[in-house]
Amino acid sequence: MAANSTSNNSGLSGPGNDGKQNWAASPATVFNHFATSGLSVAVATAITHPLDVLKVRLQMQLVGQKGPLSGMGQLFFRLVKNEGPKSLYLGLTPALTRSVVYGGLRLGLYEPSKYACDFAFGSSNVLVKIASGMFSGAISTALTNPIEVLKVRLQMSSDMRKGGAILELQRTVSEEGIKALWKGVGPAMARAAALTASQLATYDETKQILVKWTSLEEGFHLHLISSTVAGILSTLITAPIDMVKTRLMLQRESESVRIYKNGVHCAYQVLLTEGPRALYKG
């Protein structure tokens, strides 16, 4: 791994001709990254989508008030009983669309931004990688925010007869204006950046600790455990931002029922009316 890193760095920071060769090959490389990343994320999205539906429903429990909350198991059985098994796949079409586009954009933007940082600063250390990941994640999130808004709104729709993503798009734009498609974009970008930074940092740190203090060596088990730890910690870090993002995206544009002005106001109102634990709903 160290050898690969060294060879990559030497190729990047070498003479001008080498740099041109890297950039000349980048369109094909970016396309390959886009395709493989998009496909893998789409498969993962299809498998985990019911959990995402449950998460959104949990985040919208008892808005603006305190009280006993349903657990994931309770909500699952109630949802299946009242709305049918199909309700677990509400919003699947925009979810798959976003996963392919977002996954491809994030990885497609990551490599060029890393090359740009290397060209500008002559370094591709872990801080540059984290910064590149945060940048690519935030920009990709901003570009795909309209799809995320449609997905979240469909996941909360208990009446599947209201139509799919196209009808929801038409309804949102006609009733609230095109700006409504970028509701929650601030928290969404912040979440994407924080998620990338926390994942990369905790993954590398966990891997180093495991190599030092356990008998694990470079391989599948080391990567699996490190990824699991990184995933859990990054989720705990970004869960409050995700909850705020969901609340803003689901807020219909009507001054008479408008609860939250922006992300900060939303977080403050949730803390004030629902308590600190409410930031971790879902």
Coordinates of C-alpha atoms in Angstrom, one line a residue:
M1 CA 0.0 0.0 0.0
A2 CA 2.8 2.3 0.9
A3 CA 4.5 1.4 -2.4
N4 CA 1.3 2.3 -4.3
S5 CA 1.0 5.6 -2.5
T6 CA 4.6 6.4 -3.3
S7 CA 4.2 5.6 -7.0
N8 CA 1.1 7.7 -7.2
N9 CA 2.7 10.7 -5.5
S10 CA 5.7 10.5 -7.7
G11 CA 3.6 10.3 -10.8
L12 CA 1.6 13.3 -9.7
S13 CA 4.4 15.5 -8.7
G14 CA 6.8 14.6 -11.4
P15 CA 7.7 16.6 -14.5
G16 CA 5.1 18.5 -16.5
N17 CA 4.8 15.8 -19.2
D18 CA 3.8 13.2 -16.5
G19 CA 1.1 15.6 -15.3
K20 CA -0.2 16.0 -18.8
Q21 CA -0.4 12.3 -19.2
N22 CA -2.4 11.9 -16.0
W23 CA -4.8 14.6 -17.1
A24 CA -5.0 13.2 -20.6
A25 CA -6.1 9.8 -19.2
S26 CA -8.5 11.4 -16.7
P27 CA -11.7 11.4 -18.8
A28 CA -11.7 7.6 -19.1
T29 CA -10.7 7.3 -15.4
V30 CA -13.5 9.7 -14.3
F31 CA -16.0 7.7 -16.4
N32 CA -14.9 4.4 -14.9
H33 CA -15.1 5.9 -11.4
F34 CA -18.6 7.4 -12.2
A35 CA -19.9 4.0 -13.5
T36 CA -18.5 1.8 -10.8
S37 CA -19.4 4.2 -8.0
G38 CA -22.9 4.9 -9.3
L39 CA -23.7 1.2 -9.7
S40 CA -22.4 0.1 -6.3
V41 CA -24.2 2.9 -4.5
A42 CA -27.5 2.0 -6.4
V43 CA -27.3 -1.6 -5.3
A44 CA -26.7 -0.6 -1.7
T45 CA -29.5 2.0 -1.9
A46 CA -32.0 -0.6 -3.2
I47 CA -31.1 -3.0 -0.3
T48 CA -31.2 -0.4 2.5
H49 CA -34.1 1.7 1.2
P50 CA -36.7 0.4 3.7
L51 CA -34.3 1.5 6.5
D52 CA -34.2 5.0 5.0
V53 CA -38.0 5.2 4.9
L54 CA -38.1 4.2 8.6
K55 CA -35.4 6.8 9.4
V56 CA -37.4 9.6 7.8
R57 CA -40.6 8.6 9.5
L58 CA -38.8 8.4 12.9
Q59 CA -37.3 11.9 12.3
M60 CA -40.8 13.3 11.8
Q61 CA -42.2 11.9 15.0
L62 CA -43.9 14.4 17.4
V63 CA -42.7 17.6 15.6
G64 CA -42.6 20.5 18.1
Q65 CA -43.6 18.5 21.1
K66 CA -42.2 16.0 23.6
G67 CA -43.6 12.6 24.3
P68 CA -43.1 8.8 24.0
L69 CA -41.5 7.8 20.7
S70 CA -42.0 4.7 18.6
G71 CA -39.0 2.5 18.1
M72 CA -37.9 1.2 14.7
G73 CA -39.5 -2.2 15.2
Q74 CA -42.9 -0.7 16.3
L75 CA -42.8 1.7 13.3
F76 CA -42.0 -1.1 10.9
F77 CA -44.9 -3.3 11.9
R78 CA -47.3 -0.3 12.0
L79 CA -46.2 0.8 8.6
V80 CA -46.6 -2.6 7.0
K81 CA -50.0 -3.1 8.7
N82 CA -51.5 0.3 7.8
E83 CA -49.9 1.1 4.4
G84 CA -48.7 -2.3 3.2
P85 CA -45.2 -3.7 2.4
K86 CA -44.9 -1.5 -0.6
S87 CA -44.7 1.5 1.7
L88 CA -41.2 0.4 2.6
Y89 CA -40.1 1.3 -0.9
L90 CA -41.8 4.7 -1.2
G91 CA -39.5 7.1 -3.0
L92 CA -37.3 4.3 -4.4
T93 CA -37.1 5.8 -7.9
P94 CA -35.6 9.2 -6.9
A95 CA -33.5 7.4 -4.3
L96 CA -31.9 5.2 -7.0
T97 CA -31.6 8.1 -9.4
R98 CA -29.8 10.2 -6.8
S99 CA -27.6 7.4 -5.7
V100 CA -26.3 6.9 -9.2
V101 CA -25.8 10.6 -9.9
Y102 CA -24.5 11.5 -6.5
G103 CA -22.1 8.5 -6.2
G104 CA -20.8 9.2 -9.7
L105 CA -20.4 12.9 -9.2
R106 CA -18.7 12.6 -5.8
L107 CA -16.1 10.1 -7.0
G108 CA -15.8 11.9 -10.4
L109 CA -15.1 15.2 -8.7
Y110 CA -12.8 13.7 -6.1
E111 CA -9.9 12.7 -8.3
P112 CA -9.7 16.1 -10.3
S113 CA -9.9 18.1 -7.0
K114 CA -7.1 15.9 -5.6
Y115 CA -5.0 16.4 -8.7
A116 CA -5.7 20.2 -8.5
C117 CA -4.6 20.3 -4.8
D118 CA -1.5 18.3 -5.7
F119 CA -0.7 20.7 -8.5
A120 CA -1.3 23.8 -6.4
F121 CA 0.4 22.7 -3.2
G122 CA 2.7 19.9 -4.3
S123 CA 1.2 17.5 -1.8
S124 CA -1.5 14.8 -1.6
N125 CA -1.4 13.9 2.1
V126 CA -4.4 12.9 4.1
L127 CA -5.5 16.5 4.8
V128 CA -5.7 17.1 1.1
K129 CA -7.7 13.9 0.6
I130 CA -10.1 14.9 3.3
A131 CA -10.5 18.4 1.8
S132 CA -11.0 16.9 -1.6
G133 CA -13.6 14.5 -0.3
M134 CA -15.5 17.3 1.6
F135 CA -15.5 19.5 -1.5
S136 CA -16.7 16.7 -3.9
G137 CA -19.3 15.5 -1.4
A138 CA -20.7 19.0 -0.8
I139 CA -20.9 20.0 -4.5
S140 CA -22.5 16.7 -5.4
T141 CA -25.1 17.1 -2.7
A142 CA -26.0 20.6 -3.8
L143 CA -26.5 19.4 -7.4
T144 CA -28.7 16.5 -6.4
N145 CA -30.7 18.2 -3.7
P146 CA -33.9 18.5 -5.8
I147 CA -33.9 14.7 -6.1
E148 CA -33.4 14.3 -2.4
V149 CA -36.3 16.6 -1.7
L150 CA -38.6 14.5 -3.9
K151 CA -37.4 11.3 -2.3
V152 CA -38.0 12.5 1.3
R153 CA -41.5 13.9 0.4
L154 CA -42.5 10.6 -1.2
Q155 CA -41.2 8.6 1.7
M156 CA -43.6 10.6 4.0
S157 CA -46.5 10.3 1.7
S158 CA -48.9 7.7 3.1
D159 CA -51.2 7.9 0.1
M160 CA -49.4 6.2 -2.8
R161 CA -52.2 7.1 -5.2
K162 CA -51.0 10.7 -5.2
G163 CA -48.5 9.7 -7.9
G164 CA -44.7 9.3 -8.2
A165 CA -41.7 11.5 -8.5
I166 CA -42.9 13.5 -11.6
L167 CA -46.2 14.4 -10.1
E168 CA -44.5 15.4 -6.8
L169 CA -42.1 17.5 -8.8
Q170 CA -44.9 19.3 -10.6
R171 CA -46.8 19.8 -7.3
T172 CA -43.8 21.2 -5.5
V173 CA -42.8 23.6 -8.2
S174 CA -46.4 24.8 -8.8
E175 CA -47.3 25.3 -5.1
E176 CA -44.0 26.4 -3.7
G177 CA -41.8 27.6 -6.6
I178 CA -38.6 26.1 -8.0
K179 CA -36.6 27.3 -4.9
A180 CA -38.4 24.7 -2.9
L181 CA -36.3 22.0 -4.6
W182 CA -33.3 23.4 -2.8
K183 CA -34.8 23.3 0.7
G184 CA -32.3 22.0 3.3
V185 CA -29.4 22.3 0.9
G186 CA -27.2 24.0 3.5
P187 CA -27.5 21.3 6.1
A188 CA -27.3 18.7 3.4
M189 CA -24.0 20.1 2.2
A190 CA -22.7 20.4 5.7
R191 CA -23.7 16.8 6.4
A192 CA -22.0 15.5 3.3
A193 CA -18.7 17.3 4.1
A194 CA -18.8 16.2 7.8
L195 CA -19.6 12.7 6.8
T196 CA -16.7 12.5 4.4
A197 CA -14.2 14.1 6.8
S198 CA -15.3 11.9 9.8
Q199 CA -15.3 8.7 7.7
L200 CA -11.8 9.2 6.3
A201 CA -10.3 10.4 9.7
T202 CA -11.9 7.6 11.8
Y203 CA -11.2 4.9 9.2
D204 CA -7.5 5.7 9.0
E205 CA -7.2 6.1 12.8
T206 CA -9.1 2.9 13.5
K207 CA -7.0 0.9 11.1
Q208 CA -3.7 2.2 12.7
I209 CA -5.0 1.3 16.2
L210 CA -6.1 -2.2 15.1
V211 CA -2.7 -2.9 13.4
K212 CA -0.8 -1.7 16.5
W213 CA -2.9 -3.4 19.2
T214 CA -4.3 -6.5 17.6
S215 CA -3.1 -9.4 15.5
L216 CA -5.0 -8.1 12.4
E217 CA -3.0 -7.6 9.3
E218 CA -3.8 -5.8 6.0
G219 CA -6.7 -7.5 4.4
F220 CA -10.5 -8.0 4.3
H221 CA -11.1 -8.3 8.0
L222 CA -9.1 -5.2 8.9
H223 CA -10.9 -3.1 6.2
L224 CA -14.3 -4.4 7.3
I225 CA -13.9 -3.6 11.0
S226 CA -12.3 -0.2 10.2
S227 CA -15.2 0.7 7.8
T228 CA -17.8 -0.4 10.4
V229 CA -16.3 1.7 13.1
A230 CA -16.0 4.7 10.8
G231 CA -19.6 4.3 9.6
I232 CA -21.0 4.1 13.1
L233 CA -19.0 7.1 14.4
S234 CA -19.7 9.3 11.3
T235 CA -23.4 8.5 11.6
L236 CA -23.4 9.6 15.2
I237 CA -21.6 12.8 14.3
T238 CA -23.9 13.7 11.4
A239 CA -27.3 12.4 12.7
P240 CA -28.4 15.8 14.1
I241 CA -27.6 17.5 10.7
D242 CA -29.5 14.9 8.9
M243 CA -32.5 15.3 11.1
V244 CA -32.5 19.1 10.5
K245 CA -32.1 18.5 6.7
T246 CA -35.1 16.2 6.7
R247 CA -37.3 18.7 8.7
L248 CA -36.5 21.5 6.3
M249 CA -37.1 19.5 3.1
L250 CA -40.5 18.4 4.4
Q251 CA -41.6 21.9 5.4
R252 CA -44.2 23.1 2.9
E253 CA -43.8 26.8 1.8
S254 CA -46.6 28.4 3.7
E255 CA -46.1 31.3 6.1
S256 CA -49.0 30.3 8.2
V257 CA -47.6 26.9 9.1
R258 CA -43.9 27.6 8.7
I259 CA -42.0 26.4 11.7
Y260 CA -38.3 26.7 10.7
K261 CA -36.5 29.7 9.1
N262 CA -33.2 27.9 8.4
G263 CA -31.0 25.1 9.6
V264 CA -29.8 26.9 12.7
H265 CA -33.3 28.0 13.7
C266 CA -34.5 24.4 13.1
A267 CA -31.9 22.9 15.4
Y268 CA -32.7 25.6 18.1
Q269 CA -36.4 24.9 17.9
V270 CA -36.0 21.2 18.1
L271 CA -33.7 21.6 21.2
L272 CA -36.2 24.0 22.8
T273 CA -39.5 22.1 22.1
E274 CA -38.4 18.5 21.8
G275 CA -35.2 18.2 23.8
P276 CA -31.6 17.3 22.9
R277 CA -32.4 13.6 22.3
A278 CA -34.7 14.7 19.5
L279 CA -31.7 15.6 17.3
Y280 CA -31.0 11.9 17.2
K281 CA -34.5 10.7 16.1
G282 CA -34.0 8.1 13.5

